[in-house]
Amino acid sequence: MAAAVTRRANALRIDTPDGYAVADVESGRGASAAADSPPAKRTKDDVWVAADEGEMPGNVSGDGARPLLFRTMKVKASILHPYRFLILVRLIAVVAFFGWRVKHTNHDGVWLWTTSMVADTWFALSWILNQLPKLNPIKRVPDMAALAHLYGSSGDANLPGIDVFVTTVDPVDEPILYTVNTILSILATDYPVDRYACYLSDDGGTLVHYEAMVEVASFAELWVPFCRKHCVEPRSPENYFGMKTQPCVGGNAGEFMRDHRRVRREYEEFKVRIDSLSSTIRKRSDAYNKGDGLRATWMADGTQWPGTWIEQADNHRRGQHAGIVQVILTHPSCKTQLGSPASTRNPFDFSNVDTRLPMLVYISREKRPGYNHQKKAGAMNAMLRVSALLSNAPFIINFDCDHYINNSQAFRVPMCFMLDPRDGQNTAFVQFPQRFDDVDPTDRYANHNRVFFDGTMLCLNGIQGPSYLGTGTMFRRVALYGMEPPRYRAENIKLLGMAGNKFGNSIPLVNSMPDAAVQERSITPVLVDEQLSNDLATLMTCAYDERSSWGRDVGWVYDIATEDVATGFRMHRQGWRSTYCSMEPAAFRGTAPINLTERLYQLLRWSGGSLEMFFSHSNALLAGRRMHPLQRVAYLNMSTYPIVTVFILAYNLFPVLWLFSDQLYIQRPFGTYIMYLVAVIAMVHVIGMFEVKWAGITVLDWFRNEQFYMIAATGVYPTAVLYLALKLVTGKGIYFRLTSKQTEACSNDKFADLYTVRWVPLLIPTVAVLVVNVAAVGAAIGKAATWGFFTEQAQHVVLGMMFNMCILVLLYPFALGIMGQWGKRPVILFVILVMATGAVGVLYFTLHAQYPAEVAAFVGEASLTGSSG
């Protein structure tokens, strides 16, 4: 591993006319040389410094037995102290603001003043909940040289075993091409091949997924050795061949280019076979069913696919199929198996390349009518149980089917945190940020979400650690089993003592658990005989979870849309820690919806699930003393943040009242009120600039986050609150649709889905806010023209118009989104807004200019009221 790292680090890229990037590599440096060499000269970091000089590279633990595997970094005092001071100043300003408002109660509109006070109080509380966990941002940096020294090329056989979980359900909404590339990247990752196994859970039970995995196993025999031979990055073929240049990290550029052309040709043929699987299966099944009146689906070997119909979508809705476990690639031997040299029949020279492939297993749990199958959480728990009997690795990594391994070192990096001698055994999971491909260059809908991943999650490192985010996460298996962390676990208490019926009625499953607690354990090959097949079938039955702790105290949590956050919360409540880790190149990358409607549905599912947490046993207020107080605050904020948006929506719709009343004020004196608002809001943005600095994001990332928060706050989040209210009243759960990754737009345009409008009721509230604020700007211009631009009332109107203009700027991406193809030309939107505001302004001036006496009387009355206030 260290040698491979050295080769990549010393590569010199040379772009050729063919689009290849060739490199000469420094040779003769092995694992020991890399580990013993002095650290490379580092550029001066103007943000982060070492938290403890005792954690510098090369140092060992207190007992001197093992090296430290990661370093802890903190924000420089010159940045952190002003950041904290500004938070304190804003807190004082907010208190002063409330004191001023109480002192100047608006008796002319008590109902409006009281409502706004309640809203502002909730705003303040929400800001405090959001800000407190950010007081101590911490970055943990893995020390790969130390890991190479501890588990170098000669010690890879001692690395712990890993089970890799991938979940999918619908081959339409989650295209199969994404899934096969994810699996191929896993099979080709840089980790001892006999130390990990890959599991695909197909919750739809579709034959097309199984046969796609058979094709993957065949193509992997070529793709994996090619990646190992030439140190290919990334190891997802679709993404690798999609790069403008493919760097060659090796000594023979000519051989690389020949191999590259052949593998690319083989991959194109592989894609054709994948794309034609559905039609192939249908034709085959039609041939077998002809004349028999059957509607069965048939495999290539002439056997019937268990319990499914040809109409896969109908079958998925009915939820009827037997449990299926198919070991597609068996566990490899522990000895290296070199490939064959180039020949007439085989043009690839793999004579110095290990050609073994890791274990690959296809799983589809049983589905029957009348059962609540618990969506993804149920599939993950079934996979957790099945893997315990087949491989039982002490560590688990889970992926969504559209996330692939972007950095081949991704499995080794989290081991730096799991195996660290200081507190590694108390680490339940390591969370990586989610990075995305194919997002539009301006990131119109904030899909990258860098403020959350690189800001909020980084801050939680300074407490108990980040929350679990559903994908790109390495777990300790015993933490998923509901075990307490070692620091709270008595030495004489063993896992079996906790069994009873907690884990269900499978004795083999319970017997496998003590081995899972040994973190140095590898994967033990097993023979799938009739007895084991029966045991696996039992673990996948629909009723296995009944009368057990699965879904509450064991495995992934049930009955909630955000099973990921709730599962991480349970671990933190038990006293476990977690770690946030970011690496370059990014460990994993995936796809994100760039269509406005799909993006909003995604946020609806997340926010609805967050609210469900607050009204469940996963409420942060109910956590025990083992949870850090600020960690509790962070989870409380995660489970209540949509509520505040009800008041944001009300504020954004308030300007509609200005269209019908010229004497309606939230607070008097209105000018002073606006100045207070400007001050406290400006301080929030200044604080945000500090977070931009230490999070390493751009101002555009921050601004896109602000924009899309306002878009969600005017439609999605209030809808989630409404859904939850209906659930509390009716007792019925909330159905959240699967986010589609399949575009319906023209495939020739990479970002065509960005300009496709899918009208749904979810868009209506934000459209209403947009219309109201456009009208309010026009009315403000009309009022100023009617009263005179230099009167006191006109100045108040201009101050109010600033609020409306800010809302329109924040809703700009939404306005472009609902314009569809016209959104490609933003100037059209600008012209429409100018014409709309101008029309409203002219209409207002025309209607009120007919009554100059009434207007003069109002101006006089308003002046007296303002002076008395």
mmCIF file of C-alpha atoms in Angstrom, residues 493-782:
data_model
loop_
_atom_site.group_PDB
_atom_site.id
_atom_site.type_symbol
_atom_site.label_atom_id
_atom_site.label_comp_id
_atom_site.label_asym_id
_atom_site.label_seq_id
_atom_site.Cartn_x
_atom_site.Cartn_y
_atom_site.Cartn_z
ATOM 1 C CA ILE A 493 -19.955 -8.854 30.644
ATOM 2 C CA LYS A 494 -20.003 -10.592 27.304
ATOM 3 C CA LEU A 495 -22.248 -10.063 24.323
ATOM 4 C CA LEU A 496 -23.972 -13.407 24.779
ATOM 5 C CA GLY A 497 -25.207 -12.304 28.150
ATOM 6 C CA MET A 498 -27.313 -9.660 26.413
ATOM 7 C CA ALA A 499 -28.949 -12.103 24.051
ATOM 8 C CA GLY A 500 -32.230 -13.608 25.238
ATOM 9 C CA ASN A 501 -34.692 -12.812 22.461
ATOM 10 C CA LYS A 502 -33.079 -9.457 21.792
ATOM 11 C CA PHE A 503 -31.522 -10.629 18.528
ATOM 12 C CA GLY A 504 -34.298 -12.988 17.429
ATOM 13 C CA ASN A 505 -34.461 -16.770 17.500
ATOM 14 C CA SER A 506 -31.376 -17.587 15.415
ATOM 15 C CA ILE A 507 -28.785 -19.397 17.531
ATOM 16 C CA PRO A 508 -26.081 -19.238 14.783
ATOM 17 C CA LEU A 509 -26.497 -15.460 14.660
ATOM 18 C CA VAL A 510 -26.053 -15.108 18.427
ATOM 19 C CA ASN A 511 -23.083 -17.484 18.373
ATOM 20 C CA SER A 512 -21.368 -15.334 15.744
ATOM 21 C CA MET A 513 -21.462 -12.174 17.850
ATOM 22 C CA PRO A 514 -18.464 -12.731 20.167
ATOM 23 C CA ASP A 515 -16.198 -13.038 17.093
ATOM 24 C CA ALA A 516 -17.544 -9.737 15.748
ATOM 25 C CA ALA A 517 -16.262 -8.002 18.879
ATOM 26 C CA VAL A 518 -12.643 -8.868 17.980
ATOM 27 C CA GLN A 519 -11.589 -5.892 15.888
ATOM 28 C CA GLU A 520 -8.446 -7.560 14.528
ATOM 29 C CA ARG A 521 -10.542 -10.384 13.118
ATOM 30 C CA SER A 522 -10.522 -11.096 9.385
ATOM 31 C CA ILE A 523 -13.104 -12.944 7.295
ATOM 32 C CA THR A 524 -13.408 -16.691 7.719
ATOM 33 C CA PRO A 525 -14.505 -18.562 4.569
ATOM 34 C CA VAL A 526 -17.639 -20.671 5.024
ATOM 35 C CA LEU A 527 -19.218 -23.372 2.915
ATOM 36 C CA VAL A 528 -22.824 -22.612 1.977
ATOM 37 C CA ASP A 529 -24.418 -25.976 2.600
ATOM 38 C CA GLU A 530 -28.055 -26.879 3.131
ATOM 39 C CA GLN A 531 -27.955 -26.113 6.858
ATOM 40 C CA LEU A 532 -26.424 -22.675 6.317
ATOM 41 C CA SER A 533 -28.931 -21.948 3.537
ATOM 42 C CA ASN A 534 -31.784 -22.714 5.934
ATOM 43 C CA ASP A 535 -30.243 -20.467 8.596
ATOM 44 C CA LEU A 536 -29.880 -17.622 6.080
ATOM 45 C CA ALA A 537 -33.474 -18.048 4.926
ATOM 46 C CA THR A 538 -34.628 -17.751 8.548
ATOM 47 C CA LEU A 539 -32.722 -14.490 9.004
ATOM 48 C CA MET A 540 -34.427 -12.955 5.954
ATOM 49 C CA THR A 541 -38.039 -13.826 6.789
ATOM 50 C CA CYS A 542 -40.546 -11.015 7.159
ATOM 51 C CA ALA A 543 -41.408 -12.007 10.719
ATOM 52 C CA TYR A 544 -37.875 -12.381 12.051
ATOM 53 C CA ASP A 545 -37.847 -8.920 13.654
ATOM 54 C CA GLU A 546 -41.059 -9.509 15.578
ATOM 55 C CA ARG A 547 -40.762 -9.770 19.370
ATOM 56 C CA SER A 548 -37.095 -8.789 19.184
ATOM 57 C CA SER A 549 -35.085 -5.586 19.599
ATOM 58 C CA TRP A 550 -34.283 -5.232 15.904
ATOM 59 C CA GLY A 551 -35.212 -1.757 14.687
ATOM 60 C CA ARG A 552 -35.022 -0.138 18.114
ATOM 61 C CA ASP A 553 -32.024 -1.203 20.198
ATOM 62 C CA VAL A 554 -30.345 -3.360 17.529
ATOM 63 C CA GLY A 555 -29.467 -2.518 13.928
ATOM 64 C CA TRP A 556 -30.909 0.363 11.942
ATOM 65 C CA VAL A 557 -33.873 2.123 13.569
ATOM 66 C CA TYR A 558 -37.393 1.489 12.234
ATOM 67 C CA ASP A 559 -40.544 3.595 11.790
ATOM 68 C CA ILE A 560 -38.804 6.805 10.796
ATOM 69 C CA ALA A 561 -37.901 8.357 7.452
ATOM 70 C CA THR A 562 -34.410 9.377 8.631
ATOM 71 C CA GLU A 563 -33.292 6.004 9.938
ATOM 72 C CA ASP A 564 -29.677 7.080 9.516
ATOM 73 C CA VAL A 565 -29.761 10.024 11.955
ATOM 74 C CA ALA A 566 -31.839 8.037 14.457
ATOM 75 C CA THR A 567 -29.383 5.117 14.338
ATOM 76 C CA GLY A 568 -26.415 7.408 14.944
ATOM 77 C CA PHE A 569 -28.324 9.092 17.769
ATOM 78 C CA ARG A 570 -28.835 5.742 19.509
ATOM 79 C CA MET A 571 -25.096 5.083 19.428
ATOM 80 C CA HIS A 572 -24.231 8.525 20.778
ATOM 81 C CA ARG A 573 -26.850 8.079 23.500
ATOM 82 C CA GLN A 574 -25.041 4.900 24.581
ATOM 83 C CA GLY A 575 -21.786 6.820 24.895
ATOM 84 C CA TRP A 576 -20.131 5.903 21.608
ATOM 85 C CA ARG A 577 -18.104 8.473 19.681
ATOM 86 C CA SER A 578 -17.965 9.121 15.961
ATOM 87 C CA THR A 579 -15.460 10.861 13.718
ATOM 88 C CA TYR A 580 -15.811 13.064 10.671
ATOM 89 C CA CYS A 581 -13.106 12.535 8.069
ATOM 90 C CA SER A 582 -12.518 14.335 4.798
ATOM 91 C CA MET A 583 -9.782 13.383 2.356
ATOM 92 C CA GLU A 584 -8.527 14.469 -1.050
ATOM 93 C CA PRO A 585 -9.374 13.171 -3.532
ATOM 94 C CA ALA A 586 -12.774 12.587 -1.950
ATOM 95 C CA ALA A 587 -13.271 9.060 -0.609
ATOM 96 C CA PHE A 588 -16.669 8.588 -2.239
ATOM 97 C CA ARG A 589 -18.718 10.391 -4.842
ATOM 98 C CA GLY A 590 -22.313 9.997 -5.931
ATOM 99 C CA THR A 591 -25.159 11.552 -7.868
ATOM 100 C CA ALA A 592 -27.584 14.232 -6.727
ATOM 101 C CA PRO A 593 -30.915 15.387 -8.178
ATOM 102 C CA ILE A 594 -30.471 18.600 -10.153
ATOM 103 C CA ASN A 595 -34.170 18.854 -10.953
ATOM 104 C CA LEU A 596 -35.928 21.339 -8.668
ATOM 105 C CA THR A 597 -38.902 19.096 -7.840
ATOM 106 C CA GLU A 598 -36.762 16.035 -7.066
ATOM 107 C CA ARG A 599 -34.461 18.134 -4.902
ATOM 108 C CA LEU A 600 -37.416 19.502 -2.932
ATOM 109 C CA TYR A 601 -38.872 16.019 -2.446
ATOM 110 C CA GLN A 602 -35.492 14.914 -1.107
ATOM 111 C CA LEU A 603 -35.511 17.741 1.446
ATOM 112 C CA LEU A 604 -39.126 16.952 2.338
ATOM 113 C CA ARG A 605 -38.155 13.395 3.274
ATOM 114 C CA TRP A 606 -35.198 14.551 5.357
ATOM 115 C CA SER A 607 -37.060 17.309 7.191
ATOM 116 C CA GLY A 608 -40.121 15.132 7.800
ATOM 117 C CA GLY A 609 -37.936 12.415 9.273
ATOM 118 C CA SER A 610 -36.167 14.960 11.473
ATOM 119 C CA LEU A 611 -39.461 16.096 12.947
ATOM 120 C CA GLU A 612 -40.467 12.470 13.524
ATOM 121 C CA MET A 613 -37.334 12.071 15.661
ATOM 122 C CA PHE A 614 -38.504 14.776 18.047
ATOM 123 C CA PHE A 615 -41.797 12.941 18.637
ATOM 124 C CA SER A 616 -40.204 9.516 19.070
ATOM 125 C CA HIS A 617 -37.992 7.660 21.536
ATOM 126 C CA SER A 618 -35.057 9.274 19.668
ATOM 127 C CA ASN A 619 -35.875 12.684 21.166
ATOM 128 C CA ALA A 620 -32.643 14.364 22.277
ATOM 129 C CA LEU A 621 -34.330 15.530 25.491
ATOM 130 C CA LEU A 622 -34.729 11.878 26.516
ATOM 131 C CA ALA A 623 -31.081 10.922 26.044
ATOM 132 C CA GLY A 624 -29.168 9.813 29.125
ATOM 133 C CA ARG A 625 -26.153 11.304 30.835
ATOM 134 C CA ARG A 626 -23.695 9.620 28.479
ATOM 135 C CA MET A 627 -24.530 12.061 25.706
ATOM 136 C CA HIS A 628 -22.473 15.246 25.748
ATOM 137 C CA PRO A 629 -24.679 18.288 26.538
ATOM 138 C CA LEU A 630 -23.726 20.066 23.303
ATOM 139 C CA GLN A 631 -24.288 16.846 21.343
ATOM 140 C CA ARG A 632 -27.787 16.833 22.784
ATOM 141 C CA VAL A 633 -28.218 20.429 21.626
ATOM 142 C CA ALA A 634 -27.044 19.463 18.128
ATOM 143 C CA TYR A 635 -29.578 16.633 17.881
ATOM 144 C CA LEU A 636 -32.304 18.877 19.280
ATOM 145 C CA ASN A 637 -31.546 21.374 16.526
ATOM 146 C CA MET A 638 -31.586 18.604 13.874
ATOM 147 C CA SER A 639 -35.028 17.459 14.989
ATOM 148 C CA THR A 640 -36.708 20.879 15.312
ATOM 149 C CA TYR A 641 -35.196 23.095 12.605
ATOM 150 C CA PRO A 642 -38.229 22.861 10.246
ATOM 151 C CA ILE A 643 -40.540 24.421 12.858
ATOM 152 C CA VAL A 644 -38.938 27.850 12.676
ATOM 153 C CA THR A 645 -39.695 28.029 8.963
ATOM 154 C CA VAL A 646 -43.421 28.368 9.685
ATOM 155 C CA PHE A 647 -42.609 31.836 11.021
ATOM 156 C CA ILE A 648 -40.249 32.532 8.109
ATOM 157 C CA LEU A 649 -43.091 31.737 5.695
ATOM 158 C CA ALA A 650 -45.400 34.049 7.650
ATOM 159 C CA TYR A 651 -42.855 36.894 7.545
ATOM 160 C CA ASN A 652 -42.362 36.387 3.829
ATOM 161 C CA LEU A 653 -46.118 36.570 3.222
ATOM 162 C CA PHE A 654 -46.625 39.547 5.553
ATOM 163 C CA PRO A 655 -46.019 42.130 2.770
ATOM 164 C CA VAL A 656 -49.385 41.149 1.316
ATOM 165 C CA LEU A 657 -50.934 43.191 4.147
ATOM 166 C CA TRP A 658 -49.069 46.265 2.975
ATOM 167 C CA LEU A 659 -51.021 46.115 -0.254
ATOM 168 C CA PHE A 660 -54.278 46.723 1.626
ATOM 169 C CA SER A 661 -53.239 48.889 4.573
ATOM 170 C CA ASP A 662 -50.900 51.855 4.781
ATOM 171 C CA GLN A 663 -50.950 52.032 8.604
ATOM 172 C CA LEU A 664 -49.958 48.449 9.465
ATOM 173 C CA TYR A 665 -46.619 48.279 11.296
ATOM 174 C CA ILE A 666 -45.106 45.355 13.236
ATOM 175 C CA GLN A 667 -43.218 47.715 15.520
ATOM 176 C CA ARG A 668 -42.962 51.441 16.135
ATOM 177 C CA PRO A 669 -40.739 53.374 15.653
ATOM 178 C CA PHE A 670 -40.457 51.438 12.425
ATOM 179 C CA GLY A 671 -37.111 52.916 11.375
ATOM 180 C CA THR A 672 -35.414 51.864 14.613
ATOM 181 C CA TYR A 673 -36.955 48.401 14.324
ATOM 182 C CA ILE A 674 -35.495 47.979 10.824
ATOM 183 C CA MET A 675 -32.072 49.129 12.026
ATOM 184 C CA TYR A 676 -32.105 46.536 14.806
ATOM 185 C CA LEU A 677 -33.057 43.838 12.314
ATOM 186 C CA VAL A 678 -30.305 44.867 9.928
ATOM 187 C CA ALA A 679 -27.735 44.756 12.752
ATOM 188 C CA VAL A 680 -28.630 41.318 14.115
ATOM 189 C CA ILE A 681 -28.964 39.811 10.627
ATOM 190 C CA ALA A 682 -25.672 41.337 9.479
ATOM 191 C CA MET A 683 -23.892 39.809 12.473
ATOM 192 C CA VAL A 684 -25.162 36.376 11.449
ATOM 193 C CA HIS A 685 -23.539 36.811 8.062
ATOM 194 C CA VAL A 686 -20.267 38.070 9.548
ATOM 195 C CA ILE A 687 -20.208 34.978 11.765
ATOM 196 C CA GLY A 688 -20.853 32.968 8.621
ATOM 197 C CA MET A 689 -17.740 34.443 7.017
ATOM 198 C CA PHE A 690 -15.642 33.080 9.888
ATOM 199 C CA GLU A 691 -17.174 29.649 9.280
ATOM 200 C CA VAL A 692 -16.401 29.963 5.576
ATOM 201 C CA LYS A 693 -12.788 30.605 6.542
ATOM 202 C CA TRP A 694 -12.170 27.608 8.774
ATOM 203 C CA ALA A 695 -14.445 25.228 6.837
ATOM 204 C CA GLY A 696 -12.438 25.817 3.658
ATOM 205 C CA ILE A 697 -15.488 26.542 1.505
ATOM 206 C CA THR A 698 -16.184 29.410 -0.868
ATOM 207 C CA VAL A 699 -18.458 32.400 -0.420
ATOM 208 C CA LEU A 700 -20.532 31.030 -3.315
ATOM 209 C CA ASP A 701 -21.045 27.771 -1.379
ATOM 210 C CA TRP A 702 -22.245 29.797 1.596
ATOM 211 C CA PHE A 703 -24.517 32.011 -0.508
ATOM 212 C CA ARG A 704 -26.067 29.052 -2.342
ATOM 213 C CA ASN A 705 -26.792 27.514 1.052
ATOM 214 C CA GLU A 706 -28.539 30.715 2.171
ATOM 215 C CA GLN A 707 -30.583 30.809 -1.018
ATOM 216 C CA PHE A 708 -31.757 27.227 -0.898
ATOM 217 C CA TYR A 709 -32.532 27.425 2.791
ATOM 218 C CA MET A 710 -34.967 30.240 1.997
ATOM 219 C CA ILE A 711 -36.459 28.207 -0.864
ATOM 220 C CA ALA A 712 -36.986 25.239 1.447
ATOM 221 C CA ALA A 713 -38.210 27.452 4.294
ATOM 222 C CA THR A 714 -41.042 28.837 2.166
ATOM 223 C CA GLY A 715 -42.375 25.493 0.950
ATOM 224 C CA VAL A 716 -40.731 22.203 1.904
ATOM 225 C CA TYR A 717 -40.145 22.678 5.619
ATOM 226 C CA PRO A 718 -43.609 24.102 6.424
ATOM 227 C CA THR A 719 -45.092 21.203 4.436
ATOM 228 C CA ALA A 720 -43.099 18.768 6.585
ATOM 229 C CA VAL A 721 -44.517 20.446 9.691
ATOM 230 C CA LEU A 722 -48.030 20.080 8.253
ATOM 231 C CA TYR A 723 -47.441 16.409 7.472
ATOM 232 C CA LEU A 724 -46.258 15.721 10.993
ATOM 233 C CA ALA A 725 -49.239 17.560 12.488
ATOM 234 C CA LEU A 726 -51.553 15.366 10.420
ATOM 235 C CA LYS A 727 -49.680 12.280 11.584
ATOM 236 C CA LEU A 728 -50.041 13.275 15.232
ATOM 237 C CA VAL A 729 -53.762 13.870 14.742
ATOM 238 C CA THR A 730 -54.623 10.903 12.523
ATOM 239 C CA GLY A 731 -51.988 8.443 13.720
ATOM 240 C CA LYS A 732 -51.057 7.579 10.131
ATOM 241 C CA GLY A 733 -47.456 7.551 9.010
ATOM 242 C CA ILE A 734 -45.966 9.752 6.337
ATOM 243 C CA TYR A 735 -45.126 8.349 2.914
ATOM 244 C CA PHE A 736 -42.039 9.869 1.325
ATOM 245 C CA ARG A 737 -41.267 8.918 -2.264
ATOM 246 C CA LEU A 738 -37.873 7.665 -3.387
ATOM 247 C CA THR A 739 -35.717 10.394 -4.911
ATOM 248 C CA SER A 740 -35.341 9.610 -8.590
ATOM 249 C CA LYS A 741 -31.844 9.716 -10.055
ATOM 250 C CA GLN A 742 -33.165 8.940 -13.542
ATOM 251 C CA THR A 743 -33.544 11.953 -15.810
ATOM 252 C CA GLU A 744 -36.511 12.276 -18.127
ATOM 253 C CA ALA A 745 -34.860 14.951 -20.185
ATOM 254 C CA CYS A 746 -32.764 14.690 -23.330
ATOM 255 C CA SER A 747 -29.651 12.675 -22.641
ATOM 256 C CA ASN A 748 -27.570 14.782 -25.043
ATOM 257 C CA ASP A 749 -27.609 17.686 -22.592
ATOM 258 C CA LYS A 750 -25.745 16.824 -19.397
ATOM 259 C CA PHE A 751 -27.773 19.320 -17.360
ATOM 260 C CA ALA A 752 -31.065 19.054 -19.249
ATOM 261 C CA ASP A 753 -32.910 17.956 -16.094
ATOM 262 C CA LEU A 754 -32.045 21.328 -14.563
ATOM 263 C CA TYR A 755 -34.425 22.992 -17.032
ATOM 264 C CA THR A 756 -37.297 20.498 -16.736
ATOM 265 C CA VAL A 757 -40.321 21.773 -14.805
ATOM 266 C CA ARG A 758 -42.370 19.204 -12.887
ATOM 267 C CA TRP A 759 -45.274 21.076 -11.340
ATOM 268 C CA VAL A 760 -46.398 19.696 -7.977
ATOM 269 C CA PRO A 761 -48.348 21.290 -5.083
ATOM 270 C CA LEU A 762 -45.079 21.549 -3.149
ATOM 271 C CA LEU A 763 -44.098 24.497 -5.366
ATOM 272 C CA ILE A 764 -47.201 26.582 -4.633
ATOM 273 C CA PRO A 765 -46.184 28.219 -1.293
ATOM 274 C CA THR A 766 -42.851 29.436 -2.668
ATOM 275 C CA VAL A 767 -44.527 30.735 -5.824
ATOM 276 C CA ALA A 768 -46.944 32.647 -3.594
ATOM 277 C CA VAL A 769 -44.056 34.179 -1.619
ATOM 278 C CA LEU A 770 -42.360 35.157 -4.872
ATOM 279 C CA VAL A 771 -45.506 36.860 -6.207
ATOM 280 C CA VAL A 772 -46.244 38.648 -2.920
ATOM 281 C CA ASN A 773 -42.762 40.119 -2.647
ATOM 282 C CA VAL A 774 -42.679 41.210 -6.291
ATOM 283 C CA ALA A 775 -46.003 42.967 -5.705
ATOM 284 C CA ALA A 776 -44.702 44.481 -2.460
ATOM 285 C CA VAL A 777 -41.712 46.013 -4.261
ATOM 286 C CA GLY A 778 -44.026 47.489 -6.879
ATOM 287 C CA ALA A 779 -46.406 48.820 -4.215
ATOM 288 C CA ALA A 780 -43.478 50.380 -2.324
ATOM 289 C CA ILE A 781 -42.389 52.234 -5.437
ATOM 290 C CA GLY A 782 -45.974 53.377 -5.998
#
